[in-house]
Amino acid sequence: MNYSYFPGCSLKGLGRAYEESLLPVMRHLGVTMTELPDWNCCGATAYMSVDERQASILAARNLAIAEKLGGHDLVTPCSACYLVLNKTKHYLRETPSMRADVQEALGRAHLSYHGETKVRHPLDVLVNDVGLDAIREKVVRPLTGLKVAPYYGCQLVRPYSTFDDAWNPTSMDRLMTTLGAEVVHFPLKTKCCGASLTGTVPEAGLRLTYILLREAVRRRADVISTICPLCQFNLDAYHGQIERRWGKVRVATVYFTQLMGLAFGLSPAELGLNRNFIPMAPLANAARPAEAPTS
Amino acid sequence: MTGDNHGELRIGYYICHCGHNIAGVIDCAEVARRMALMPGVIVSRDYKYMCSEPGQELLRQDIRAQGLNRVVVASCSPLLHEHTFRSAIEDAGLNPYHFQMVNIREHASWVHTDGVAATEKAADLSRAAILRVRHHRALETVRVPINPAVLIVGGGIAGIHAALTLANAGKQVFLVEREPSIGGHMAKFDKTFPTLDCAACILTPKMSAVRAHEGITLWTYSEVAKVDGYVGNYTVTVRRRPRYVNEDLCIGCQECISACVYREAKFPDEFNLGLGRRKPVYIPFPQAVPQVVVIDPERCLELKTGRCKKTCVEACADRGAIDFTQTETLETIQVGTIIVATGFKLFDAKRIPQYGYGLYPNVVTSLELERLVTSSGPTGGEIRLRDGSVPKSVGFILCVGSRDVRTNRWCSRTCCMHSMKLAQLMREHTGADVTVFYIDIRAPGKGCEEFYDRSLKEGIQFVRGRVAEVTDWALAPEEEGKLVIRVEDTLAAFVRRIPVDMIVLAVGMEPQVDAQAVRRLFNMSCGTEGWFLEKHPKLAPVSTFTDGVFIAGCCQGPKDIPDSIAQAGAAAAEAMALIDRGYIEQEPNTARVLDDCCGCKSCLPLCPYNAITFDEASRKAVINAALCKGCGTCAGSCPSGSITQNLFDDDEVFSEIEGLLHA
Amino acid sequence: MSILQTGADKPTTAPAPSPPRSGFAQSEVPLPPRESRLRAPPEPAMKIKRTIKYESDRVKGFCEEIMRIPGCDQLQACIQCGTCSGICPLSIYMDYTPRRVIALVRADFKNEVLRSHTVWLCASCYACTVECPRQIRITDIMYGLKQRAIKEGIYPRHFPIPVLAQEFSKMVLRKGRITETLLVMRLFLKANWRAVLGSWRLGFGLIRTGRFVLRSERIERQDELRSMLAADDRGRKPKEKP
Amino acid sequence: MNAAQPSPAVPHTWSPRIVAFFCNWCTYTAADLAGVSRMKYAPSVRVVRLMCSGRLDPQFILDALAHGADGVLIGGCHPGDCHYADGNTKMLRRFRMLRRLLAQLGYDELRVRLEWISAAEGDRVRAVVNEMTEQIRALGPLNLPGRFAEWDLELSRAETEPRTATTSAKEVSHAQT
Amino acid sequence: MPRPKVAFYWCASCGGCEETVVDLAEDILGVVEKVEIAFWPVALDFKKADVERLPDGALAASFINGAIRTGEQEEMARLLRRKSLLVFAYGACAQLGGIPALANQYSREEILSFVYEEAPTVDNPSRTRPAVVSRDNGVDLHLPAFHGQVRPLCQVIDVDYTIPGCPPTPNLTREAVAALLEGRLPPKGTVLAPDTALCESCPRKDSKPSDLSFTRFRRPHQVLADSALCLLAQGIVCMGPATRGGCGAQCIAGNMPCTGCFGPTSRVRDQGAKMLSSLCANLASREVEEIDAVLDGLPDPVGTLYRYGLAGGLLRRRIDTSANT
């Protein structure tokens, strides 16, 4: 199976652990992902607020490059990128005027966009293309006894995603069960983590994070599994401030790919687990404990 | 050629202002001026309301005074007033078919804003009609006798009322109901708004009256399988499912039920929406009509395995009503008219997961609550949470599945009142705090606003806002272990979290799942939403586009009990009007084979009614006018132009086309 | 990484009145328990404010302008049911709930809308868009409003989010990619350098976990990207101009 | 002159003339519904009511074109919904052949259009008429009567005048055109 | 008493029509004694001048066959019209345009360039083309103008009667002449043939099924047709149902389908459209794809449905090729 790969800025920065776990896991399953040559920032939510034309051009450039690369689906792990790319596709289809603007701009760099490339999320690819059976076969160290709160966040399932339900997605739930983990009923699975506000309006942004963590703890989750670098950072990095405001709600937040890696028998370090602020407790049946963060 | 007109053509042209409806856009005087110049036009007038009595009188006078022999009226849609004008000119001694109508309202003034263009269009259409009418031939209206028997499909309150009305008028009625008992949704209600009188008390007498009436043949557990024929003479095939009990022998003593090898009633009972339990042999509900038990082949040991002690048969020994050999049977009946009253389906609350129906046990639908409130219900009228305790706080969520483009766009009309009724009953039974979450309270109709007023005075809280979500996670101590409603209180203009013990979803009405199939069966139309389409939203609310087929009750759109009954009465009256006249007049727009037919037989396979046959004597095709429905397909297909259709002759259509494009 | 000094960092038991610079209510998370919350916060001296609106307060054509933005055409279908506000995780901080913003836009109250905090608090979680029974793309309307606010420069002063948005786009324009840590540092300097001290712990943590990237990410064909983004009137719609 | 492009003579204000053949039960009723709901659409269409699209003799369509229609719109019940069982299917079959015939004779396929529109789809009538009007406006006038006249210019006007040098001169001028 | 003068002339035609006149065989003598043939270029040595010399209306009748394609044909048609009391359009080409009218699918330019330049058998390096006027040592040489399209006679001059067929049968001709001589002609404009379609007189009429339904079409060269069974029943397009009778169903006798040369009945304006209507309404398929698949069996709709009737039909010619260049 071949895919084009759009990492997005976060996976090169705060979210590098995501890439560190995603790529080996994909390799392990025989999925090849070719990084988009000279990709650029998707524009995220911030750019949309400034200029919709430029924002759509940013996204369209990546799509155009992907098309140039040849028909493969474009996989992007970051929810924001996933949303922005899909949204741009959607609007370019819907609004001829915008399509004209964009084509004209792309033309200046001898690129053009035809709207053929599908934009996919790794979760979609893993569950629907690779398939749970193929994954089950690779599991050497089942996550037995591990209570996982599956957290999808907002932009993966809303509003343009088609591979799972916007209100009650279950892909990750099924994936986790396949890995042998125990999935806790987590009604907040698609609630916003407030990422875009934690930095700027803490008591608004952090509160959302706090409620997520608190509910995970109340439901006895050992770990929260995320699919988005911003969510992960948010749920992982602010425990200090949250404690000072509302009290202690300690629970580790990791990428679903990291949990897959563990189940496949890869070492915590090579999965970037050492990058967590709140380390994940060693697995019950783990040969090696997840290393305490070094340096 | 000028049809069968003796001497010269004398055409009268009339264009109607329809008040401002037409004259507001189209320059009627100008059109009249232009038409006056056309050959054969003797009179050309514009007039305020042609359909009014003076308007019609104008026609009659001109016909008499000016000796007109053709008339063209440009006004509204022929589907609306063609008949009016035809009879008007008939009164004046003209053949009604020497008339042509031009639709310049629905097809011009109402759909165009550009007055000049609309006027041009009106002129073109009028010119076409004037050229066309020259070819019109005098025709005789065809009269077809009507079979006085009526078929009523659906035994809800609408069907029941229509059946009784007709039967009381001495008509023979066949009432066909899919369920084992008639009664429909109303039978499941406890009380009815706004009067709060007991639903059973007013419905049960009508149900037994149906059973008792010698004029009514009641077939429950049955469905219409096939409909042939046309108004006045329908042949209907009814499929009767086996209930494994002989209806004539069973007296509803229910000995068999208590005797059943299943000691416990363990199967979810449909009538109580699965809130109660029943045995394989059961009677849907105490007041069921007919009072005849049913055996569920999916559950019955004997029918499934054939190895049962058949204690039920022993219990029924003296009557021997139980008959495991029963099979599906087909009955064929002849009727003249049909009333379709197939009712509605409740919206499936699971389609809105935000409200947690099916996830949280204490989220129930309004109809489920009805069953809980009824003394004859599974809890004997006790409202209980799943843990057996009495709810202290209850939230009613309105517009569940209604007024939502993602589910059903329409307002289901009854949920506001229905919920207020249930809210009052809730207060009465449990004294719980009740909050009603609404978008807009719609309480039209007699006594309804007063009922709203009463609800307010009873201390029921009303919060204006569509509930965003129902969750089970608490942020505040008082929310622990409760269902939490998150909603914007749009009048107070802030967001609230409201913990409650129980949530009632006012699920809306939607068309029956098989509405499309039923529509095809009776050759009706459906609106975009899937409700059966009435012939005219105002002037013909219970008629359909198929003559002799009428609709009543919620299959036509959401409505409450009084409206359903009113409509049922109207449908019955319409049917009676046809029956008592004894015949129906059919448009003489049938097809005819000319003598020049070469007998190539190409047309024979084209007729859906087998009205065309090959006459061995003359070696030509012949059309049986009685069977011909006037679609004209054969006329359109005859390779040598030897078939023509009355009112749609080639010459008539060709000259119409020429008129449209002339100039 | 707090940039706004709202005092919300203080324990909620002794709530402080919101400082004038931001109109925020304090966090309404109702823990710890009831009693403490029963103690009413000290009332500020009573000020009265006239809220009547005159026709002259409306900016005719504003609604139509917004409706011309792709995705905002459904605006007029709103039935004011409040689902958007109800589902919005941040409406509790907004001076106007999303539903009211729609109402204001529809009535051409341009200034009220563009000055409000609401649009800047939208976290683009799209819950409202998905939940709206009229399928109004509220999130996209919020974007449209943000753009106009920035164009007209009438977003709330000292408010970090617009700054962030602009810094973000500048960085993309310069480098083609975002280096979060650098972006955040620029933001501190722009908005509130004191905040840097506030969040040294986090910064240190990032360094420790090797996530504090200082080498800025950039793309190769930056000139190409810049030429694409360069404003160009060919094919631009009049809607772009207010 | 080419049917595909509007001749330069065509003014911008030109509006096509479309003859529509609507079946009585579905599409005609839908058009009435459009009126009752006061939908607005281009005043280009002139409706001929037939009981069923099955009555629609292809001659009517060609005749409409020959008399100067720029386009012809055919409206019938959705498949399976025909008031007369399947008259609409019969029309569909004719229509598929008619397309081929007209294509062979150089007509743009947009000029003759078949639509299934149920009694409830007033809005569909509006949409279809507007769309078709724009498409045909783009194609330009068909104006067969005009073309027939134009083609006949090559015939000698003079019915009775005896043959002279002037006529042969006319011949020359023809050859040059 | 002088015998009435009649003229025979051919325009764009194959000459078959002239043959039928000859086919009257010895009957021709009967005709000849009753009429004086004033003009018949094919058989007798007359000159145009002879006709021009006649006073207008001097001819009792002219029988003109062939369609009008050239200036000369037009000129002669007008001349004969002027000199005749009655004009008979004789044969399919004069009536409907006939086979030559199939050329109305091409522009004059397309035809000339093919015939004088592209046709495989042509060797014309200098691309010489006939010109209406060409100068040859000081003399203007005139050639008839080649019109942009083929026209039936009635589109050029006023026609009184039509004798259909490709060619008309001797019987019809005999009948027409007899009617003319005995002064029992029907109203002007009449087509002098039965107004009932061919099937009535078709020897295979009884084998025509009453549940005709086409699942595929086959063209005559593709099958060996059953010589007893209705050809339509065999999926072969026979224009019989849409075509006037009166030909004696000779093609059917030759086990070939009717191609429609007698034209439509008086009740039909466009033979091809009518045949199309009947043919297609009786297809078996309901789905667009299936329908199209069946119709693929008729690759040349114009050639099939308008073998003779294109110029005389409602649309007259192909439209997008410009007519007069």
Coordinates of N, CA and C in Angstrom, one line a residue, chain B residues 594-606 614 616 618-620 633-643 650-651 654-655 658, chain E residues 195-201 205-213 232 240-243 265 267-269 271 274-275 277-279 281-282 314:
Chain B
L594 N -58.5 5.6 -37.2 CA -59.1 6.1 -38.4 C -59.3 5.0 -39.4
D595 N -60.1 5.2 -40.4 CA -60.4 4.1 -41.4 C -59.1 3.8 -42.2
D596 N -58.2 4.8 -42.2 CA -57.0 4.5 -43.0 C -56.0 3.6 -42.3
C597 N -56.3 3.1 -41.2 CA -55.4 2.2 -40.5 C -55.0 1.0 -41.4
C598 N -53.7 0.7 -41.4 CA -53.2 -0.3 -42.3 C -53.1 -1.7 -41.6
G599 N -53.5 -1.6 -40.3 CA -53.5 -2.9 -39.5 C -52.1 -3.4 -39.3
C600 N -51.1 -2.5 -39.0 CA -49.7 -3.0 -38.8 C -49.5 -3.5 -37.4
K601 N -50.4 -3.3 -36.5 CA -50.4 -3.9 -35.2 C -49.3 -3.3 -34.3
S602 N -48.6 -2.2 -34.8 CA -47.5 -1.6 -34.0 C -48.0 -1.1 -32.7
C603 N -49.3 -0.6 -32.7 CA -49.8 0.0 -31.5 C -50.3 -0.9 -30.4
L604 N -50.6 -2.2 -30.8 CA -51.2 -3.1 -29.9 C -50.4 -3.3 -28.6
P605 N -49.1 -3.5 -28.7 CA -48.3 -3.7 -27.4 C -48.2 -2.4 -26.6
L606 N -48.5 -1.3 -27.2 CA -48.2 0.0 -26.5 C -49.3 0.3 -25.4
F614 N -56.9 -6.1 -32.5 CA -56.9 -6.2 -34.0 C -58.2 -6.9 -34.4
E616 N -60.2 -8.8 -36.8 CA -59.9 -9.7 -37.9 C -60.8 -9.4 -39.1
S618 N -62.2 -6.4 -40.1 CA -61.8 -5.2 -40.9 C -60.3 -5.2 -41.2
R619 N -59.6 -6.1 -40.5 CA -58.1 -6.2 -40.7 C -57.5 -4.9 -40.2
K620 N -58.1 -4.2 -39.2 CA -57.6 -3.0 -38.7 C -57.6 -3.0 -37.2
T633 N -50.6 7.6 -26.0 CA -49.4 7.0 -26.5 C -49.5 6.3 -27.8
C634 N -50.6 5.7 -28.1 CA -50.8 5.1 -29.4 C -50.9 6.1 -30.5
A635 N -51.6 7.2 -30.2 CA -51.6 8.3 -31.2 C -50.3 8.8 -31.5
G636 N -49.5 9.0 -30.5 CA -48.1 9.5 -30.7 C -47.2 8.5 -31.4
S637 N -47.6 7.3 -31.5 CA -46.7 6.2 -32.1 C -47.2 5.7 -33.4
C638 N -48.5 5.9 -33.8 CA -48.9 5.3 -35.0 C -48.1 5.8 -36.2
P639 N -47.4 4.9 -36.9 CA -46.5 5.3 -37.9 C -47.1 5.9 -39.1
S640 N -48.4 5.6 -39.3 CA -49.1 6.2 -40.5 C -50.1 7.3 -40.1
G641 N -50.0 7.7 -38.8 CA -50.8 8.8 -38.3 C -52.3 8.5 -38.4
S642 N -52.6 7.2 -38.1 CA -54.0 6.7 -38.3 C -54.7 6.6 -37.0
I643 N -54.1 7.0 -35.9 CA -54.8 7.0 -34.6 C -54.8 8.5 -34.1
D650 N -53.6 15.6 -33.7 CA -52.4 16.2 -34.3 C -52.6 17.6 -34.7
D651 N -53.7 17.8 -35.4 CA -54.0 19.2 -35.9 C -54.0 20.2 -34.8
F654 N -50.4 20.6 -33.4 CA -49.6 21.3 -34.4 C -50.0 22.8 -34.5
S655 N -51.3 23.1 -34.5 CA -51.7 24.5 -34.6 C -51.3 25.2 -33.3
E658 N -47.7 26.1 -33.6 CA -47.6 27.2 -34.6 C -47.9 28.5 -33.9
Chain E
D195 N -53.9 6.1 -49.7 CA -53.4 6.8 -48.5 C -53.3 5.9 -47.3
T196 N -53.2 4.6 -47.5 CA -53.0 3.7 -46.4 C -51.6 3.1 -46.5
A197 N -51.1 2.8 -45.3 CA -49.7 2.4 -45.3 C -49.5 1.0 -45.9
L198 N -48.3 0.7 -46.3 CA -48.0 -0.5 -47.0 C -48.5 -1.8 -46.4
C199 N -48.4 -1.8 -45.1 CA -48.7 -3.1 -44.4 C -50.0 -3.7 -44.9
E200 N -51.0 -2.8 -45.2 CA -52.3 -3.3 -45.5 C -52.2 -4.3 -46.7
S201 N -51.3 -3.9 -47.6 CA -51.2 -4.8 -48.8 C -50.0 -5.7 -48.8
K205 N -48.5 -9.7 -43.9 CA -49.3 -9.0 -42.9 C -49.6 -9.9 -41.7
D206 N -50.1 -11.1 -42.1 CA -50.6 -12.0 -41.0 C -49.5 -12.4 -40.1
S207 N -48.3 -12.4 -40.6 CA -47.2 -12.9 -39.7 C -46.7 -11.8 -38.7
K208 N -47.3 -10.6 -38.9 CA -47.0 -9.5 -38.0 C -47.5 -9.8 -36.6
P209 N -46.6 -9.9 -35.6 CA -47.1 -10.2 -34.2 C -47.8 -9.0 -33.6
S210 N -48.7 -9.4 -32.7 CA -49.5 -8.3 -32.0 C -48.8 -7.8 -30.7
D211 N -47.6 -8.5 -30.4 CA -46.9 -8.0 -29.3 C -45.4 -7.7 -29.7
L212 N -45.3 -6.9 -30.7 CA -44.0 -6.5 -31.3 C -43.2 -5.9 -30.2
S213 N -41.9 -6.3 -30.0 CA -41.1 -5.7 -29.0 C -39.6 -6.0 -29.4
L232 N -40.1 -6.7 -39.6 CA -40.0 -6.0 -38.3 C -39.9 -7.1 -37.2
G240 N -42.4 0.0 -43.9 CA -43.8 -0.2 -44.4 C -44.9 0.5 -43.6
P241 N -44.9 0.3 -42.3 CA -46.0 0.9 -41.5 C -46.1 2.4 -41.7
A242 N -44.9 3.1 -42.0 CA -44.9 4.5 -42.1 C -44.9 5.0 -43.6
T243 N -45.2 4.1 -44.5 CA -45.0 4.4 -45.9 C -46.3 4.1 -46.7
T265 N -48.0 9.0 -45.3 CA -49.4 9.2 -45.7 C -49.8 10.7 -45.5
R267 N -51.5 12.0 -43.5 CA -51.8 12.4 -42.1 C -50.5 12.7 -41.4
V268 N -49.3 12.5 -42.1 CA -48.0 12.6 -41.4 C -47.2 13.7 -42.1
R269 N -46.6 14.5 -41.2 CA -45.7 15.6 -41.8 C -44.3 15.2 -42.0
Q271 N -42.1 11.7 -42.2 CA -42.1 10.2 -42.2 C -41.1 9.6 -41.2
K274 N -42.1 9.9 -37.5 CA -43.2 9.0 -37.2 C -42.7 7.5 -37.0
M275 N -41.9 7.1 -38.0 CA -41.3 5.8 -37.9 C -40.5 5.6 -36.6
S277 N -40.9 7.1 -33.9 CA -41.8 7.1 -32.8 C -42.3 5.7 -32.5
S278 N -42.8 5.1 -33.6 CA -43.4 3.7 -33.5 C -42.3 2.7 -33.1
L279 N -41.2 2.8 -33.9 CA -40.1 1.8 -33.7 C -39.6 1.8 -32.3
A281 N -40.9 3.3 -29.5 CA -41.9 3.0 -28.4 C -42.0 1.5 -28.2
N282 N -41.7 0.7 -29.2 CA -41.8 -0.7 -29.0 C -40.5 -1.4 -28.7
L314 N -39.3 17.8 -42.0 CA -39.5 19.1 -41.3 C -38.1 19.8 -41.1

